[in-house]
mmCIF file of C-alpha atoms (C1' of nucleotides) in Angstrom:
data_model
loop_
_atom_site.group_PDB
_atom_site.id
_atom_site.type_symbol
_atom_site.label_atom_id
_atom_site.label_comp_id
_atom_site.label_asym_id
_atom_site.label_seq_id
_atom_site.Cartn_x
_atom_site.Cartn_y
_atom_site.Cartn_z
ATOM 1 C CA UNK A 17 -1.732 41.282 -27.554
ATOM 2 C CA UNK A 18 -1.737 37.998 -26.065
ATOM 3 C CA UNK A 19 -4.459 36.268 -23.195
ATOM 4 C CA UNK A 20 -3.495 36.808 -20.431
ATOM 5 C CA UNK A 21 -5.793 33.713 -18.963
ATOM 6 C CA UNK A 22 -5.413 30.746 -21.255
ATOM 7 C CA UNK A 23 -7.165 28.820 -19.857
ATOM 8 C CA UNK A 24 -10.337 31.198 -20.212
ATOM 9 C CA UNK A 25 -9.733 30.690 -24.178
ATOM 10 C CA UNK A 26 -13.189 29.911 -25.509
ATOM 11 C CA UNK A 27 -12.951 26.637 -26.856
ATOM 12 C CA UNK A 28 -16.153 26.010 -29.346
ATOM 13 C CA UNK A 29 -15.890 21.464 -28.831
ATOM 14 C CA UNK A 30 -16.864 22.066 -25.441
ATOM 15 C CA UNK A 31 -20.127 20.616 -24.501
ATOM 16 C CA UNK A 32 -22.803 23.349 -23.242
ATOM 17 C CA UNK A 33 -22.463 22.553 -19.272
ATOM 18 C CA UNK A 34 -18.934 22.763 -20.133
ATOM 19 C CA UNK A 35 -19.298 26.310 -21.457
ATOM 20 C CA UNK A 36 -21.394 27.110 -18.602
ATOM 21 C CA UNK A 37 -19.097 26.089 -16.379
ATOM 22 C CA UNK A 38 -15.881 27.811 -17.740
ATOM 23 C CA UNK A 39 -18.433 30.994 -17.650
ATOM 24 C CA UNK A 40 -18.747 30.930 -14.300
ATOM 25 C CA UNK A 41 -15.094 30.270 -13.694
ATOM 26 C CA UNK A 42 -14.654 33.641 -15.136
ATOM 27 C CA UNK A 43 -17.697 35.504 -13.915
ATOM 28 C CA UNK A 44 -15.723 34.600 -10.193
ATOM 29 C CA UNK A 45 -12.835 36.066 -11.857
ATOM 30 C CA UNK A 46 -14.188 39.183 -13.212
ATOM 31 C CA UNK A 47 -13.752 42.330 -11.262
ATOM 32 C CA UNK A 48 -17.003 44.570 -11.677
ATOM 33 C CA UNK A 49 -15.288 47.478 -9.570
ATOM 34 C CA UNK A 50 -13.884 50.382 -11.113
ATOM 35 C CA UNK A 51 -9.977 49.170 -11.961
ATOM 36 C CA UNK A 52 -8.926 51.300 -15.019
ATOM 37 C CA UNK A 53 -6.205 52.680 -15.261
ATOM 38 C CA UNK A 54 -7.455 55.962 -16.692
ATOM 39 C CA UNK A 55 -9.811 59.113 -15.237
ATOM 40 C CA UNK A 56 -12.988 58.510 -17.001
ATOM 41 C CA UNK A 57 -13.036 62.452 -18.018
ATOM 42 C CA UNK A 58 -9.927 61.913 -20.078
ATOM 43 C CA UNK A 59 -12.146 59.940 -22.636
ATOM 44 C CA UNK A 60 -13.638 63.290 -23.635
ATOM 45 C CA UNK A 61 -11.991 64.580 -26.885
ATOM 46 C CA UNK A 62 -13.155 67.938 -26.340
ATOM 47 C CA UNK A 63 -9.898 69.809 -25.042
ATOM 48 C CA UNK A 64 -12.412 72.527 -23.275
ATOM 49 C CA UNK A 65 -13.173 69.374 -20.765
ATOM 50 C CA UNK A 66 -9.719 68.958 -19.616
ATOM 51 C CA UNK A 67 -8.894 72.797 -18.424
ATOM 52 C CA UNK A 68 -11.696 72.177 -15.875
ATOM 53 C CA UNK A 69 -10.490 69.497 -14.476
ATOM 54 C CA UNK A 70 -8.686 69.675 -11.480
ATOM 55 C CA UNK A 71 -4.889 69.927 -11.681
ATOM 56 C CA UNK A 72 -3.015 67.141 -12.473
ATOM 57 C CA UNK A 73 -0.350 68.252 -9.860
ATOM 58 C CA UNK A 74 2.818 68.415 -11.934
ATOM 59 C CA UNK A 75 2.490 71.908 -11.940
ATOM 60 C CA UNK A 76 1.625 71.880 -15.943
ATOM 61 C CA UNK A 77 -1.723 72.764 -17.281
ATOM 62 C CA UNK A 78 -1.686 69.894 -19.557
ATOM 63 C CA UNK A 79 -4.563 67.839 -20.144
ATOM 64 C CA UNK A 80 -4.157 64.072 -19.046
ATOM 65 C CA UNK A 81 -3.231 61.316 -21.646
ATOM 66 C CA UNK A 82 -6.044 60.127 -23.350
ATOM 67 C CA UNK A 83 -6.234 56.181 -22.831
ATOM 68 C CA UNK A 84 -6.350 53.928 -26.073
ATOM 69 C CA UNK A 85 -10.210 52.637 -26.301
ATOM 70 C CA UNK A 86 -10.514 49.838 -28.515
ATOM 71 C CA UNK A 87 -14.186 49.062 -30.507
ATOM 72 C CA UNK A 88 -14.393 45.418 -31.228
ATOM 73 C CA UNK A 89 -17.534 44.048 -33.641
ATOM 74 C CA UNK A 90 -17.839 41.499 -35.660
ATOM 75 C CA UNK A 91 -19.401 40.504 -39.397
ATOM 76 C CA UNK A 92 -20.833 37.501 -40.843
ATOM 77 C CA UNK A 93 -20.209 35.803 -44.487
ATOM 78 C CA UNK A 94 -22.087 32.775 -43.784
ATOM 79 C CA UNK A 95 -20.263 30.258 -41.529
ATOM 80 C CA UNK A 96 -17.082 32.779 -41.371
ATOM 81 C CA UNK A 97 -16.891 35.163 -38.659
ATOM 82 C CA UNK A 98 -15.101 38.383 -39.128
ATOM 83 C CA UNK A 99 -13.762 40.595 -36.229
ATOM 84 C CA UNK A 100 -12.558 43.991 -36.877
ATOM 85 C CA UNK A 101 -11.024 46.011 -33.759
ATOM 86 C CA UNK A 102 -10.029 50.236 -34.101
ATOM 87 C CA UNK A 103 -8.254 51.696 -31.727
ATOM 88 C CA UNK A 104 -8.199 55.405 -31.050
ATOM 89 C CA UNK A 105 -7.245 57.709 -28.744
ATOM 90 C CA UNK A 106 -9.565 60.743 -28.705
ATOM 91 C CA UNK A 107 -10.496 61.370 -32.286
ATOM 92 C CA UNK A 108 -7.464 59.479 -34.069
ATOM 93 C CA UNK A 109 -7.358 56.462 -34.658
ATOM 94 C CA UNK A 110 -4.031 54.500 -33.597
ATOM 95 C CA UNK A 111 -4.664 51.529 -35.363
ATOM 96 C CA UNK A 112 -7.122 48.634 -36.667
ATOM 97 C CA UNK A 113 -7.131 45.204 -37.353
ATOM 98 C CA UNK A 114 -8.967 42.281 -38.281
ATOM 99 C CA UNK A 115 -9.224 38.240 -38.597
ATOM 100 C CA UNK A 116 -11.952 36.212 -40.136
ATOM 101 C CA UNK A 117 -12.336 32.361 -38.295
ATOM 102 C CA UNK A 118 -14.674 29.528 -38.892
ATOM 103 C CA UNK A 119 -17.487 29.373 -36.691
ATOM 104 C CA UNK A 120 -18.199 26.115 -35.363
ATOM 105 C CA UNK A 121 -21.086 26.711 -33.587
ATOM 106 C CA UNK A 122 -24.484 28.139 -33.848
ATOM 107 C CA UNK A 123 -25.893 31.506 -31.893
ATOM 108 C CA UNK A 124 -27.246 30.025 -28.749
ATOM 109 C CA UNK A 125 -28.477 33.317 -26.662
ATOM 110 C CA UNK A 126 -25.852 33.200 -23.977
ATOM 111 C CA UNK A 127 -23.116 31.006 -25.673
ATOM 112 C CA UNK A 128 -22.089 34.027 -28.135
ATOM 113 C CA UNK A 129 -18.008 33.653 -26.689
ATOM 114 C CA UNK A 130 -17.631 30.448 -28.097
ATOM 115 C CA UNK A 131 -19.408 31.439 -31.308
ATOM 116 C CA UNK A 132 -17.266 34.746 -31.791
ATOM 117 C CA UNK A 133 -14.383 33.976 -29.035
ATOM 118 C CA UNK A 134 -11.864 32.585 -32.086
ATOM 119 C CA UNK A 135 -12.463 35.226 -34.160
ATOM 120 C CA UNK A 136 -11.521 38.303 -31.823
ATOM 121 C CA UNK A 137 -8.908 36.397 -29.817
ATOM 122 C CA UNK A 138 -7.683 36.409 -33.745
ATOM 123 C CA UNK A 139 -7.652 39.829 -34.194
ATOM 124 C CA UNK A 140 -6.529 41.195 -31.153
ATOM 125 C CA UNK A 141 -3.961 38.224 -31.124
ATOM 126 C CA UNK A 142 -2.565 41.029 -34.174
ATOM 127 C CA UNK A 143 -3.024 43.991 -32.272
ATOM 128 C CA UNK A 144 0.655 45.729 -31.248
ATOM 129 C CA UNK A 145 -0.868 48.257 -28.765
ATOM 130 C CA UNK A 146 -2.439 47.029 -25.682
ATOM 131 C CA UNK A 147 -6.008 49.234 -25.332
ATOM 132 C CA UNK A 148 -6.536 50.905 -22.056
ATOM 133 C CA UNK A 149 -10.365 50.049 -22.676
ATOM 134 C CA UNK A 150 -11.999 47.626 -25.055
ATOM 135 C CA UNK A 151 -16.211 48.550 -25.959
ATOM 136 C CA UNK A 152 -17.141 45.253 -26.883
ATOM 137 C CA UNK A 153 -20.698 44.690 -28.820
ATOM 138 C CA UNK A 154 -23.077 42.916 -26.918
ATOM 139 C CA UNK A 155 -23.742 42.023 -22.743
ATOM 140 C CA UNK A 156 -21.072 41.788 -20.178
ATOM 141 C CA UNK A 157 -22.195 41.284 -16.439
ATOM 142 C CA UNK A 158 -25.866 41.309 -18.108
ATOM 143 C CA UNK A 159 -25.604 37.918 -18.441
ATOM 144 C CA UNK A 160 -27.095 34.594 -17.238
ATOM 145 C CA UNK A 161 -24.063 33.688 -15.511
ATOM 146 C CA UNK A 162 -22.613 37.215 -15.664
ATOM 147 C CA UNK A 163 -19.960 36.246 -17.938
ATOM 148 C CA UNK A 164 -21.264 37.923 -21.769
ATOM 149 C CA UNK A 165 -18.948 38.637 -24.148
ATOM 150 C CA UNK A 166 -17.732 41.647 -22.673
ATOM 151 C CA UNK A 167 -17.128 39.770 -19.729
ATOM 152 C CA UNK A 168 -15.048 37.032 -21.469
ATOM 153 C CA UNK A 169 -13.173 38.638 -23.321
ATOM 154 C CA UNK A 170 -12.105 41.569 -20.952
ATOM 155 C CA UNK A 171 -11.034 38.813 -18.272
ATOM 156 C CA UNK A 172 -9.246 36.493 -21.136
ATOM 157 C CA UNK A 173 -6.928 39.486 -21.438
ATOM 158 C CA UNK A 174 -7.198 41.169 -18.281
ATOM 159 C CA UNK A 175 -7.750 44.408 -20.077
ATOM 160 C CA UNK A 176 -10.945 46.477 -18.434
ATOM 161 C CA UNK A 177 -14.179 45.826 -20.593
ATOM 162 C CA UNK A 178 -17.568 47.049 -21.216
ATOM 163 C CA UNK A 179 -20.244 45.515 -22.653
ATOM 164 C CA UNK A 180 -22.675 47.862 -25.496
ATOM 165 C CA UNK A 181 -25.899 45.901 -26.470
ATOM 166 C CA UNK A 182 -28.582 46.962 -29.050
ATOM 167 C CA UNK A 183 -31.365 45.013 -26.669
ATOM 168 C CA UNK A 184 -31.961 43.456 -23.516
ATOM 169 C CA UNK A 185 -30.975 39.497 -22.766
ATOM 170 C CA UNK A 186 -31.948 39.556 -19.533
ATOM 171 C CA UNK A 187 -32.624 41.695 -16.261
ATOM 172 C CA UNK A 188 -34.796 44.175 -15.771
ATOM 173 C CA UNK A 189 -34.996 47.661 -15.579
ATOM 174 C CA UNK A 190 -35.963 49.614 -12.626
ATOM 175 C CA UNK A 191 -38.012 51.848 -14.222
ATOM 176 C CA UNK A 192 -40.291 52.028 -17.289
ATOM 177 C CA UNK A 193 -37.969 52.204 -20.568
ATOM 178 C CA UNK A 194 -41.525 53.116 -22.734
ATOM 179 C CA UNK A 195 -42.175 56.241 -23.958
ATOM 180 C CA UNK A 196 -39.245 58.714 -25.186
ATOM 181 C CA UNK A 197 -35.937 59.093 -22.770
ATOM 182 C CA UNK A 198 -34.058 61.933 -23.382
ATOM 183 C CA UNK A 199 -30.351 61.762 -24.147
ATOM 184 C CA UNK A 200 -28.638 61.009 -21.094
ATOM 185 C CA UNK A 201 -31.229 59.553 -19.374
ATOM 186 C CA UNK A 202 -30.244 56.039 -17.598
ATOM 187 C CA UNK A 203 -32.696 53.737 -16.202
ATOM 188 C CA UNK A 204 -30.393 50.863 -13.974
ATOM 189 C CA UNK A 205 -30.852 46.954 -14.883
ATOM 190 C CA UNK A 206 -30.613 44.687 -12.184
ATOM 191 C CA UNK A 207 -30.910 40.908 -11.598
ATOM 192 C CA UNK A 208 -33.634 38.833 -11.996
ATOM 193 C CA UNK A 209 -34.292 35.300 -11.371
ATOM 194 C CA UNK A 210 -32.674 34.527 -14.736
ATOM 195 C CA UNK A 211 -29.142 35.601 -13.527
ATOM 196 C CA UNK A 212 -28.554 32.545 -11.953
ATOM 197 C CA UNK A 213 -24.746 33.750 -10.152
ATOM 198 C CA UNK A 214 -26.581 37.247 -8.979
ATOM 199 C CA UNK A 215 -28.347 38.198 -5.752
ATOM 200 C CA UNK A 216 -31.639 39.305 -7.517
ATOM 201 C CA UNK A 217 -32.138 43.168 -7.186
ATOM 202 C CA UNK A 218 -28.386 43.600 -7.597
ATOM 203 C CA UNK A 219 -27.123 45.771 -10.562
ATOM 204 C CA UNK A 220 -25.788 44.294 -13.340
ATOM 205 C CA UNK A 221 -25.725 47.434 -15.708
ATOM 206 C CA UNK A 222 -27.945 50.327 -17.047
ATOM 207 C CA UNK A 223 -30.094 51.110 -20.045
ATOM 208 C CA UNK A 224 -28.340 54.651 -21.343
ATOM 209 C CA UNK A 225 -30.383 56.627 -24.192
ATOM 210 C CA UNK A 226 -27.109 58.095 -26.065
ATOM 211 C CA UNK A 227 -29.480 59.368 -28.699
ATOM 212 C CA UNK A 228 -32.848 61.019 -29.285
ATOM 213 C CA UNK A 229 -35.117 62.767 -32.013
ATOM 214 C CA UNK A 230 -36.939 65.607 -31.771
ATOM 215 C CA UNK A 231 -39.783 65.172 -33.086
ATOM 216 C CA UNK A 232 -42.575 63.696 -30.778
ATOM 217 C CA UNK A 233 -43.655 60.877 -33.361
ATOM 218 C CA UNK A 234 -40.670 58.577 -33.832
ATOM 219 C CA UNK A 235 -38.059 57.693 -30.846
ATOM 220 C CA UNK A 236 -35.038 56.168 -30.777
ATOM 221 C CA UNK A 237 -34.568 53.045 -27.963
ATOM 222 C CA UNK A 238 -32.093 53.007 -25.453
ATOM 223 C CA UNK A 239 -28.783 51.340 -25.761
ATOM 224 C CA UNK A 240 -27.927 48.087 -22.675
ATOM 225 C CA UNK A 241 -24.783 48.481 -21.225
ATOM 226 C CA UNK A 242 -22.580 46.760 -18.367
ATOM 227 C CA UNK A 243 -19.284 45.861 -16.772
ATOM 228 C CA UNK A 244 -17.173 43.664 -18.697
ATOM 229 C CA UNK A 245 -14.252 43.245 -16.649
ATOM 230 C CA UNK A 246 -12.485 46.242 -13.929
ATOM 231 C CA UNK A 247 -15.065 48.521 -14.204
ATOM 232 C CA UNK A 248 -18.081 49.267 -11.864
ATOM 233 C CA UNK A 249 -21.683 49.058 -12.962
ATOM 234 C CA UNK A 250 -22.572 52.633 -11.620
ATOM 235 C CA UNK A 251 -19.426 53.414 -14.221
ATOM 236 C CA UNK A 252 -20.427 52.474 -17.228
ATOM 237 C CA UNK A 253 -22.984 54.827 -18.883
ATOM 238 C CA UNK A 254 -20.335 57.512 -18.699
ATOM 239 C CA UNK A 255 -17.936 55.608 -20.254
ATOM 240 C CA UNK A 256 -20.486 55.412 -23.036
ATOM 241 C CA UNK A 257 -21.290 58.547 -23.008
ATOM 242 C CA UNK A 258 -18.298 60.226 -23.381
ATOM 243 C CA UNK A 259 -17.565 57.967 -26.343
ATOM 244 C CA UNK A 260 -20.431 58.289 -27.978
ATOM 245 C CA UNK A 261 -20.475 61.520 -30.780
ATOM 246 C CA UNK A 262 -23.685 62.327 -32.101
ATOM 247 C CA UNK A 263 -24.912 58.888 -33.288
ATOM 248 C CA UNK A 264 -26.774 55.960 -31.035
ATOM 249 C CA UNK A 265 -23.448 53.954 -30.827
ATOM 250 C CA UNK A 266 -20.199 55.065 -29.511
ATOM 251 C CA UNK A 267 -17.565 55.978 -31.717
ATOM 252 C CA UNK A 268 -15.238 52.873 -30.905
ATOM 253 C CA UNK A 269 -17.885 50.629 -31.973
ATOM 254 C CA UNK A 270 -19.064 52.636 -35.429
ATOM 255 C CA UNK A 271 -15.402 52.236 -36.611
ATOM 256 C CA UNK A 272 -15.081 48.285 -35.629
ATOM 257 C CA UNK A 273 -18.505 48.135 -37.087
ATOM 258 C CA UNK A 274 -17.686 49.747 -40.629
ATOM 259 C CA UNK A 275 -13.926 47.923 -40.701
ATOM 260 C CA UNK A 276 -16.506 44.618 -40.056
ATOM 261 C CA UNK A 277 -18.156 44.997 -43.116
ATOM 262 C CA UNK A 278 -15.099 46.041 -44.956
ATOM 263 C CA UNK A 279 -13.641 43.275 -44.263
ATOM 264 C CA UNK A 280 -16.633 40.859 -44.730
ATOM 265 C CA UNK A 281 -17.382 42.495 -48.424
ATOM 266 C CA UNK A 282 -13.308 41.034 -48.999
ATOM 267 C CA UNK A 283 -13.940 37.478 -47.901
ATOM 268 C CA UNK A 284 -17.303 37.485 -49.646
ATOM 269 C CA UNK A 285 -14.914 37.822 -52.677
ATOM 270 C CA UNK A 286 -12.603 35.532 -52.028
ATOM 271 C CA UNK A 287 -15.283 33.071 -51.457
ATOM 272 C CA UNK A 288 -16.956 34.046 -55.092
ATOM 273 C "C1'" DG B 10 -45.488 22.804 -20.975
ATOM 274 C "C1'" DC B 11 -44.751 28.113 -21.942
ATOM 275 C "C1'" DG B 12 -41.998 32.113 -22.471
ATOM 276 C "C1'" DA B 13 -37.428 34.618 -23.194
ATOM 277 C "C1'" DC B 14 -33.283 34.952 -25.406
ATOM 278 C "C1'" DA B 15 -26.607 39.705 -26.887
ATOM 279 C "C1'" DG B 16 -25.043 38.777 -32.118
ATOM 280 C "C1'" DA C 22 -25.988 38.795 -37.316
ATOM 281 C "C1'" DT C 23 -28.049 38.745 -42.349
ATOM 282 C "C1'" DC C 24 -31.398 39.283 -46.452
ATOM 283 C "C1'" DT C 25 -33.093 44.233 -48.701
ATOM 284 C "C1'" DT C 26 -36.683 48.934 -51.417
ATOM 285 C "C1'" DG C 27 -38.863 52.053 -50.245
ATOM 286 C "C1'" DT C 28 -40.207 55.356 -47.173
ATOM 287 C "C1'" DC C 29 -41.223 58.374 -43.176
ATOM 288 C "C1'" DG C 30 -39.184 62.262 -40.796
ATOM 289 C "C1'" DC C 31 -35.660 65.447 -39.424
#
DNA sequence: GCGACAG
DNA sequence: ATCTTGTCGC
């Protein structure tokens, strides 16, 4: 897979307005409406889920095509940044690849593309499939300038993008997050005066609790989630959702996450 | 000046 | 993100 907007390559020598300004170059470009090219009920492996949908109209009763969702994540062996992307459709996986780069800058909240941008445009530079979805780890339209990771990457390729954080860089939630939310539950994030390209009050993404104990003592927190690039806001947590399988992180982003540290364990070897 | 800040 | 043993709870 190759960018599709060269000129959107993240380019680490810039200076920081520079970065900030080729951010909201693409933030203008990104298109936080729903533009996939796939019915977001398709994503569900369970075959059950297909029979009652509504016919596809080809007078079969086959289920549609599942769409290729790629997890991308990325590992650290000290200056060396690795990026590992899975692709799946349903529950098998398609293929997986992965690319360690030099990092040549430091993590500034807000500048991660430039940090990680070389490594991931390595690895899906390898990729021979072109995902139908990419779950990217970390903030899309939640962003200062609307353009996270998520954002930059999904527009670099023009493939549609969403962004899965573990915590909140900025926004704020329309409702309390404290306390236990059950799974399901999803409490909207919108602007604040720290999105600086965003009408404040507007939505930038949603806080989606894909997991939950039982017990009444310990709770697991919600996961942060938002528009990378052709899909809506309001869209998102089910895209999560459906991907997710039991665990707090969806299943795209568990694989990327354990080829990550396969991969890092490897260059921490060739480095020793 | 102070606080906040994905991975 | 990463460094790391034990430990609390399901």
């Amino acid at each position: 897979m190759e960018p599709a907007r060269p000129e959107f390559v993240p380019d680490p020598a810039l200076s920081r307005g520079e970065m900030e300004s080729l951010q909201r170059e693409i933030a203008a470009e990104a298109t936080f409406a729903d533009d996939l090219g796939f019915d977001p009920a398709a994503l569900r492996s369970d075959p059950e889920q297909h029979r009652l949908g509504e016919d596809v109209g080809d007078g079969s009763d086959s289920a549609p095509a599942q769409p290729l969702v790629a997890g991308v994540d990325q590992a650290f062996v000290d200056d060396v940044a690795v990026s590992a992307v899975v692709v799946s459709r349903g529950d098998e996986v398609v293929e997986r690849v992965h690319a360690a780069v030099e990092t040549e800058i430091p993590y500034i909240p807000g500048l991660l593309s430039f940090r990680e941008g070389g490594a991931i445009l390595a690895a899906l530079g390898e990729l021979r499939r072109t995902p139908d979805l990419l779950v990217v780890d970390g903030s899309g339209r939640i962003h200062f300038r609307e353009a996270g990771l998520a954002t930059h990457v999904g527009v670099l390729f023009d493939v549609p993008a969403i962004g899965v954080a573990k915590s909140l860089l900025c926004g704020r939630p329309r409702e309390s997050l404290d306390g236990k939310l059950s799974v399901g539950t999803t409490v909207g994030i919108e602007a604040d005066d720290s999105v600086e390209t965003a009408t404040p009050g507007a939505l930038i993404g949603h806080a989606v609790q894909t997991r939950q104990y039982d017990s009444p003592k310990r709770h697991v927190n919600p996961l942060y989630v938002s528009p990378g690039h052709r899909v809506g806001a309001e869209t998102v947590p089910e895209l999560v959702l459906a991907t997710t399988a039991g665990y707090k992180l969806p299943e795209p982003t568990r694989l990327a996450d354990s080829d990550a540290d396969e991969a890092k364990a490897a260059v921490r070897d060739d480095r020793a």
